[in-house]
Amino acid sequence: MAVRVRKSVYALPAGDVTLDWYNKAVKELLSRPIDNPTSWRYMAGVHGARTSVTRPSGAAGFWDACQHQNWFFLPWHRAYIAMFEAVVADCVAKLGGPSDWALPYWNYSEDVAANPSARSLPPAFVGRTRADGTQNYLSSTRGTSLTLTNGHVSLNALKIKTFPGRVGGGAPGFGGPKAGPYHFGGDGDDGYLEMVPHNVVHGAIGGFMGDPDTAALDPIFWLHHCNIDRLWEVWRNQGPGSGWRDSGWLGQSFDFHDATGAKLTLACSALLDTTTILHGYTYDSVPAATAMVSPPSGGGGDVDTTQTAELAGANAETLTLAADAVTTSVALALDKTTLSFTDSNKTRPDNVFLGIENITGAGMPGDIQVTIAPAASGADPLDVGLVGTFGIAIASDPEQNHGGNGVSASLDLTDLADQIGLSSGAATSLSVTLQILPPPDLDQAAPDELADVTPTQPGGQVTVGRVSLYFAKDAAPVPDTPTDPPLVA
């Protein structure tokens, strides 16, 4: 069978039937009983399900399995999406549709000059009824009037050269901290791509998408994750990023079900070449960002491929965020670091990260906007990015991994080092403001078949354990080896 091509949902030509068949397949999969591994509800439960949901007898080891806050976030979701795509494609074919059906992706980071609609939900997913008056099975309980901001769809993650991050904060890595596997609630920051755009897009849509225990019930979930998977390929195409040569990563495997409902186990080592995963797939467009520096030839194997990081300052109090913005002061101790912008006897940092650590709470509080007062007196605050609260309730649960440490994030301040006085060494503290953005109103309902699922209601306060500043240094690049899979051009 030919390798499938995943296409941009906004680039599908007039008359294309991809979403029509997706709609029909969702209807069919919703009709299957929950104990069928190819049913809509069963597959959603693999990502996460509420404790109130009765688990099918065969779901142990398969449900509540999504990987977050660790370096298995990307490979686990890649396998999950491939399994889902295989089920839907099989369903489409049996319903009389095309044999090469593939999931589209939603490229919300596309230049709005080229596509003014890029930041909005694709029209086929809006409204409970279709043009012919039938129920729209691509609808879901969510906010539909959203327009994502540039902060939600930032591609700053592509600048991070190292795949795995360090546990303990300060250097999240492109793919997440070198830890796990576990569901939620780890000791490290969310990986850079996981936080933005992944987490913040989940939060901006809200409804089912805003809660990991219901997110995969929403058909837009799968297009969102196709795009996250595509961005992994974009990052890989930049050059030889490091991390997956580690045997602990390569050898980790996860269990799923295939399109026949049979158990299928996939290891991370089998997930690097997308053309060989199940039916195989590629993307219609994988643009390359700025090229990374190629590593020297020779060598390889298990080495420490995470960034090193050193704490350069932190605030002194726990913060509670509700409706009002909260400002805190991060005292700096730059003279105590081994990494420095100003001391020629010390190594210059490759990155400066602002850490928003141990964010705990419940419900669906909304994403957090972070700004910093610049060094120049009277200058406007600098927008340094968003922190998502997706999964905060699970990550805050003391019964979960590591006692419910919550969610932690790192924001890259490297390009702002001059404006906030770090490069000159003039800054003795940073004034950081955190503001919870209003979560979306839930103005659309799911299909009737999911009317029994009550969405998590928007709102709630959060607690931030610490705001910190880290200087980070890239690990030495790991050389390519003959066994590395080819990069997609």
XYZ file of C-alpha atoms in Angstrom:
489
model
C 0.000 0.000 0.000
C 1.280 3.452 -0.894
C 2.450 5.758 1.852
C -0.365 8.119 2.855
C 0.039 11.885 2.553
C -1.275 14.076 5.361
C -2.341 17.416 3.916
C -3.008 20.846 5.386
C -6.717 21.126 6.137
C -6.791 24.661 4.754
C -5.071 23.550 1.542
C -7.650 20.885 0.678
C -9.050 21.864 -2.733
C -12.684 22.632 -3.459
C -14.643 19.419 -3.728
C -12.172 17.434 -1.633
C -13.950 14.703 0.336
C -11.389 14.108 3.108
C -13.471 15.794 5.816
C -16.744 14.382 4.496
C -15.396 10.875 5.020
C -13.945 11.846 8.380
C -17.429 12.989 9.417
C -18.956 9.685 8.296
C -16.256 7.670 10.058
C -16.722 9.529 13.352
C -20.432 8.729 13.213
C -19.678 5.049 12.634
C -17.010 4.860 15.354
C -19.335 6.530 17.856
C -21.851 3.757 17.247
C -19.396 1.060 18.299
C -19.512 -0.113 21.948
C -16.943 1.286 24.330
C -15.321 -2.114 24.869
C -14.426 -2.288 21.156
C -10.803 -1.051 20.851
C -11.690 0.565 17.504
C -14.608 2.585 18.901
C -14.442 6.365 19.309
C -14.823 6.258 23.086
C -12.298 3.482 23.579
C -9.652 5.264 21.495
C -10.281 8.513 23.380
C -9.839 6.630 26.666
C -6.365 5.580 25.576
C -5.351 9.229 25.913
C -7.267 9.698 29.149
C -10.618 9.071 30.784
C -12.328 10.308 33.896
C -12.396 8.106 36.946
C -16.192 8.100 36.716
C -16.080 6.259 33.386
C -16.492 2.495 33.697
C -13.359 0.899 32.252
C -13.849 -1.917 29.753
C -12.426 -5.168 31.066
C -9.630 -5.135 28.491
C -8.608 -1.497 28.921
C -6.009 -2.035 31.678
C -2.607 -1.118 30.305
C -4.115 0.727 27.346
C -6.196 3.552 28.829
C -4.889 6.701 30.581
C -1.605 6.173 28.798
C -0.751 9.509 27.157
C 2.767 10.691 27.903
C 3.271 14.255 29.107
C 6.060 16.197 30.808
C 8.677 13.702 29.636
C 10.687 12.886 26.505
C 8.186 10.253 25.386
C 5.525 12.899 24.673
C 6.285 13.043 20.940
C 6.853 9.335 20.153
C 3.827 8.172 22.174
C 1.521 10.627 20.429
C 3.029 9.764 17.040
C 2.131 6.111 17.567
C -1.291 7.035 18.951
C -2.176 9.192 15.940
C -0.944 6.517 13.525
C -3.118 3.901 15.232
C -6.125 6.205 15.123
C -5.526 7.053 11.481
C -5.371 3.358 10.623
C -8.726 2.745 12.333
C -10.412 5.691 10.608
C -8.908 4.798 7.225
C -10.164 1.226 7.578
C -13.603 2.549 8.499
C -13.628 4.966 5.541
C -12.683 2.206 3.111
C -15.422 -0.088 4.448
C -17.950 2.735 4.096
C -17.023 3.035 0.417
C -14.524 5.861 0.661
C -11.009 6.235 -0.733
C -8.493 3.533 0.165
C -5.723 6.080 0.794
C -7.584 8.296 3.268
C -5.245 10.166 5.632
C -5.736 12.627 8.462
C -5.224 16.272 7.554
C -3.375 18.629 9.885
C -4.226 22.111 11.113
C -1.293 24.446 10.526
C -2.380 27.257 12.834
C 1.135 28.742 12.693
C 0.810 29.480 8.982
C 1.475 33.073 7.914
C -1.864 34.885 8.091
C -0.832 36.965 5.082
C -1.006 33.742 3.090
C -4.001 32.296 4.953
C -6.043 34.793 6.999
C -8.066 31.889 8.461
C -5.084 29.951 9.808
C -5.672 30.903 13.465
C -9.367 29.927 13.384
C -11.029 26.540 13.624
C -11.485 24.998 10.171
C -15.100 25.704 9.086
C -16.032 22.010 8.807
C -15.581 21.700 12.587
C -17.915 24.593 13.444
C -21.668 24.164 13.894
C -23.747 21.201 15.011
C -25.350 20.710 11.610
C -23.961 20.436 8.109
C -25.168 22.256 5.015
C -27.518 19.373 4.213
C -29.138 19.587 7.642
C -27.559 16.415 9.047
C -25.647 16.307 12.323
C -22.055 17.462 12.121
C -19.915 14.792 13.726
C -16.847 17.045 13.562
C -18.548 19.331 16.070
C -17.657 19.079 19.736
C -18.122 20.809 23.079
C -15.679 23.678 22.816
C -15.262 27.363 22.153
C -15.599 28.027 18.432
C -15.202 31.787 18.274
C -11.510 31.632 19.093
C -8.812 33.252 17.058
C -5.433 32.050 18.213
C -2.794 34.717 18.806
C 0.791 34.626 17.605
C 1.733 33.637 21.144
C -0.406 30.518 20.948
C 1.168 29.381 17.686
C 4.769 30.486 18.248
C 7.402 28.243 16.686
C 10.175 29.250 19.081
C 10.464 25.569 19.990
C 12.210 25.026 16.650
C 15.139 27.088 17.934
C 15.909 24.573 20.688
C 18.726 22.331 19.492
C 18.549 19.537 22.035
C 15.743 16.966 22.047
C 15.747 15.842 25.711
C 15.537 18.317 28.561
C 16.982 18.083 32.019
C 14.954 17.119 35.075
C 14.894 19.934 37.603
C 14.024 22.853 35.349
C 15.848 25.427 33.338
C 16.380 23.521 30.085
C 13.176 21.856 28.860
C 14.510 20.457 25.597
C 12.540 20.358 22.385
C 10.952 17.022 23.256
C 10.698 17.134 27.053
C 12.737 16.187 30.124
C 14.718 12.957 30.119
C 12.280 11.154 32.391
C 9.291 8.848 32.387
C 7.363 7.150 31.102
C 4.431 8.476 33.099
C 1.047 10.063 32.485
C 1.335 13.500 34.146
C 2.977 15.175 37.124
C 6.702 14.795 36.561
C 9.660 16.649 38.049
C 10.702 18.502 34.894
C 9.314 21.265 32.730
C 7.020 20.493 29.848
C 9.064 20.159 26.676
C 9.241 23.310 24.600
C 7.007 22.011 21.795
C 4.636 20.431 24.298
C 4.024 23.757 26.025
C 3.755 25.922 22.893
C 1.884 25.383 20.721
C 0.566 22.066 22.062
C -0.699 22.922 25.553
C -1.793 26.481 24.881
C -3.823 25.504 21.795
C -5.608 22.860 23.872
C -6.411 25.534 26.450
C -7.508 28.144 23.911
C -10.066 25.770 22.376
C -11.340 24.601 25.754
C -14.279 22.278 26.299
C -13.349 18.664 25.708
C -9.982 19.815 24.324
C -9.116 21.632 27.539
C -9.051 18.461 29.651
C -6.742 15.495 28.918
C -9.477 13.137 30.108
C -11.857 14.298 27.351
C -9.547 15.889 24.744
C -9.483 12.975 22.304
C -13.295 12.951 22.114
C -13.018 16.110 20.000
C -12.285 15.419 16.293
C -10.077 18.532 16.108
C -7.718 16.860 18.625
C -6.387 14.602 15.887
C -5.667 17.436 13.438
C -3.963 19.384 16.219
C -1.724 16.438 17.030
C -0.973 15.777 13.376
C 0.443 19.288 13.284
C 2.492 18.731 16.445
C 3.840 15.555 14.853
C 4.610 17.488 11.652
C 6.531 20.094 13.650
C 8.690 17.291 15.038
C 9.566 16.463 11.435
C 10.273 20.138 10.721
C 12.656 20.193 13.690
C 14.349 16.971 12.595
C 14.804 18.376 9.089
C 16.739 21.327 10.446
C 19.703 19.088 11.107
C 20.972 16.385 13.421
C 19.316 17.238 16.685
C 20.296 14.814 19.423
C 18.576 12.674 22.005
C 16.963 9.650 20.414
C 20.235 7.749 20.156
C 19.884 7.050 23.873
C 19.043 3.365 24.398
C 16.611 4.274 27.181
C 14.572 6.255 24.686
C 14.955 3.956 21.688
C 14.021 0.830 23.629
C 10.908 2.188 25.311
C 7.731 0.672 23.857
C 4.014 1.313 24.208
C 0.936 -0.841 23.647
C -1.969 0.069 21.361
C -4.559 -1.676 19.170
C -4.499 -1.799 15.399
C -7.404 -1.386 12.963
C -8.532 -4.975 13.621
C -8.567 -4.451 17.390
C -5.481 -6.614 17.909
C -2.733 -5.565 20.328
C 0.234 -3.894 18.690
C 3.400 -2.805 20.487
C 5.637 -0.081 19.069
C 9.054 0.984 20.336
C 10.404 4.495 19.948
C 13.112 3.128 17.659
C 10.370 2.265 15.148
C 8.869 5.751 15.226
C 11.593 7.863 13.645
C 10.857 7.044 10.014
C 7.206 7.938 9.436
C 7.091 6.050 6.134
C 7.448 2.704 7.918
C 4.926 3.186 10.761
C 1.965 0.909 10.002
C 0.723 2.071 6.582
C 3.390 4.784 6.463
C 2.786 8.485 6.009
C 4.434 11.755 5.029
C 3.334 15.385 5.099
C 2.576 17.495 2.046
C 4.793 20.275 3.351
C 7.609 20.129 5.872
C 9.360 23.476 5.561
C 12.822 23.658 7.050
C 13.659 26.382 9.546
C 17.143 27.870 10.011
C 19.708 25.089 9.650
C 21.433 23.793 12.746
C 25.177 23.322 12.900
C 26.089 19.820 11.725
C 27.904 17.707 14.315
C 31.352 16.272 13.680
C 31.576 12.811 12.164
C 32.187 9.604 14.094
C 31.206 8.423 17.560
C 27.677 8.089 18.934
C 25.932 6.028 21.572
C 24.531 6.785 25.005
C 25.855 10.169 26.111
C 24.359 13.042 28.033
C 22.542 15.003 25.344
C 20.654 17.403 27.618
C 21.496 21.047 28.146
C 23.240 21.964 31.362
C 21.602 24.749 33.347
C 22.369 26.866 36.370
C 19.971 28.824 38.528
C 20.677 32.555 38.252
C 17.845 33.820 40.416
C 14.383 33.211 41.814
C 11.555 35.020 43.543
C 10.873 34.574 47.221
C 7.176 33.781 47.441
C 4.472 31.462 46.185
C 1.988 33.243 43.909
C -1.775 32.805 43.679
C -3.301 33.776 40.344
C -6.989 34.468 39.892
C -8.621 37.282 37.920
C -5.990 39.956 38.545
C -2.433 40.121 37.263
C 0.295 39.380 39.817
C 3.806 40.847 39.705
C 6.820 39.353 41.425
C 10.500 40.233 41.657
C 13.131 37.697 40.666
C 16.360 38.538 42.492
C 19.453 37.738 40.407
C 22.815 36.406 41.528
C 24.674 36.511 38.227
C 28.102 36.703 39.869
C 27.638 33.198 41.331
C 27.086 31.436 38.014
C 29.569 29.444 35.955
C 27.783 30.740 32.850
C 27.933 34.451 32.194
C 27.353 37.048 29.482
C 29.901 39.469 30.925
C 32.692 37.445 32.545
C 35.180 36.283 29.906
C 36.385 33.563 32.280
C 32.973 31.925 32.199
C 31.117 30.251 29.359
C 28.487 32.333 27.597
C 24.975 30.847 27.904
C 23.302 29.449 24.799
C 19.871 30.126 26.277
C 18.281 32.084 29.099
C 15.085 30.524 30.450
C 12.457 32.023 32.704
C 10.958 29.216 34.759
C 7.327 29.213 35.896
C 7.521 26.279 38.270
C 5.110 23.943 40.024
C 1.862 25.455 38.746
C -0.959 23.690 40.563
C -4.716 24.049 40.493
C -7.959 22.472 39.364
C -10.492 22.814 36.601
C -9.709 24.764 33.441
C -8.219 28.081 34.578
C -6.933 29.376 31.228
C -3.455 29.990 29.867
C -1.023 32.353 31.622
C 0.417 35.412 29.879
C 3.916 36.342 31.079
C 5.513 39.776 30.707
C 8.739 41.326 31.994
C 9.530 44.949 32.697
C 12.497 45.978 30.512
C 15.630 47.541 31.916
C 14.896 50.918 30.313
C 12.758 53.078 32.573
C 9.315 53.813 31.166
C 9.523 51.253 28.374
C 6.548 49.031 27.621
C 6.475 45.568 29.218
C 7.951 42.799 27.114
C 5.656 39.925 26.197
C 7.713 36.787 26.782
C 5.096 34.158 26.013
C 2.307 31.928 27.240
C 2.245 29.095 29.742
C -0.488 26.512 29.285
C -2.422 24.916 32.121
C -3.524 21.871 30.110
C -3.467 18.867 32.423
C -3.068 20.958 35.557
C -5.709 19.063 37.555
C -4.126 15.667 36.889
C -0.593 16.967 37.417
C -1.679 18.553 40.736
C -3.243 15.361 42.077
C -1.052 13.971 44.908
C -2.149 10.473 43.883
C -0.444 10.944 40.527
C 3.267 10.745 39.713
C 5.719 12.499 42.029
C 3.108 13.720 44.500
C 1.310 16.165 42.224
C 4.036 18.671 41.403
C 1.822 20.364 38.855
C 2.926 21.810 35.539
C 6.208 23.645 34.995
C 7.322 25.647 31.980
C 10.358 27.472 30.674
C 10.188 30.558 28.454
C 13.211 31.380 26.298
C 14.466 34.904 27.053
C 17.682 34.627 25.029
C 16.625 37.148 22.369
C 15.553 39.594 25.096
C 18.760 39.421 27.127
C 19.851 42.897 26.005
C 16.506 44.575 26.687
C 16.156 43.203 30.203
C 19.734 44.019 31.167
C 21.169 40.504 31.340
C 23.766 40.839 28.593
C 25.307 43.904 30.219
C 25.062 42.529 33.732
C 23.130 45.635 34.751
C 20.039 43.765 35.925
C 19.922 42.932 39.628
C 16.339 41.697 39.493
C 13.528 41.040 37.049
C 9.981 42.293 37.446
C 7.753 39.504 36.117
C 3.977 39.768 35.719
C 1.661 36.768 35.362
C -1.923 37.106 34.122
C -4.449 34.312 33.581
C -6.207 34.777 30.256
C -9.974 34.237 30.287
C -10.752 30.659 29.241
C -13.068 30.280 26.248
C -16.823 30.240 26.562
C -18.249 26.872 25.553
C -20.498 27.950 22.694
C -20.782 24.673 20.798
C -22.036 21.215 21.777
C -20.839 17.737 20.914
C -22.867 15.302 18.797
C -25.840 13.726 20.538
C -23.909 10.499 21.090
C -21.605 12.352 23.521
C -24.283 14.404 25.271
C -23.649 12.450 28.491
C -20.091 13.794 28.776
C -20.026 16.967 30.862
C -17.129 19.262 29.958
C -14.826 20.702 32.572
C -16.112 24.208 33.209
C -13.840 27.176 32.459
C -12.287 29.074 35.337
C -10.333 28.529 38.524
C -7.240 29.879 40.227
C -3.721 28.507 40.189
C -0.718 28.589 42.467
C 2.809 29.138 41.145
C 5.497 27.658 43.351
C 8.403 29.706 42.023
C 9.499 32.050 39.241
C 13.146 31.512 38.346
C 15.871 32.410 35.868
C 18.282 29.856 34.426
C 21.306 30.113 32.192
C 21.679 27.066 29.950
C 24.404 25.596 27.763
C 23.836 23.213 24.864
C 25.177 19.696 25.111
C 27.847 18.715 22.620
C 26.073 17.482 19.469
C 25.931 13.730 19.019
C 27.395 12.678 15.667
C 25.272 10.955 13.058
C 25.626 7.206 12.728
C 24.896 4.938 9.756
C 21.850 3.550 11.569
C 20.094 6.932 11.834
C 16.903 7.036 9.762
C 16.936 9.415 6.806
C 15.552 12.892 7.344
C 12.592 13.889 5.222
C 13.534 16.532 2.674
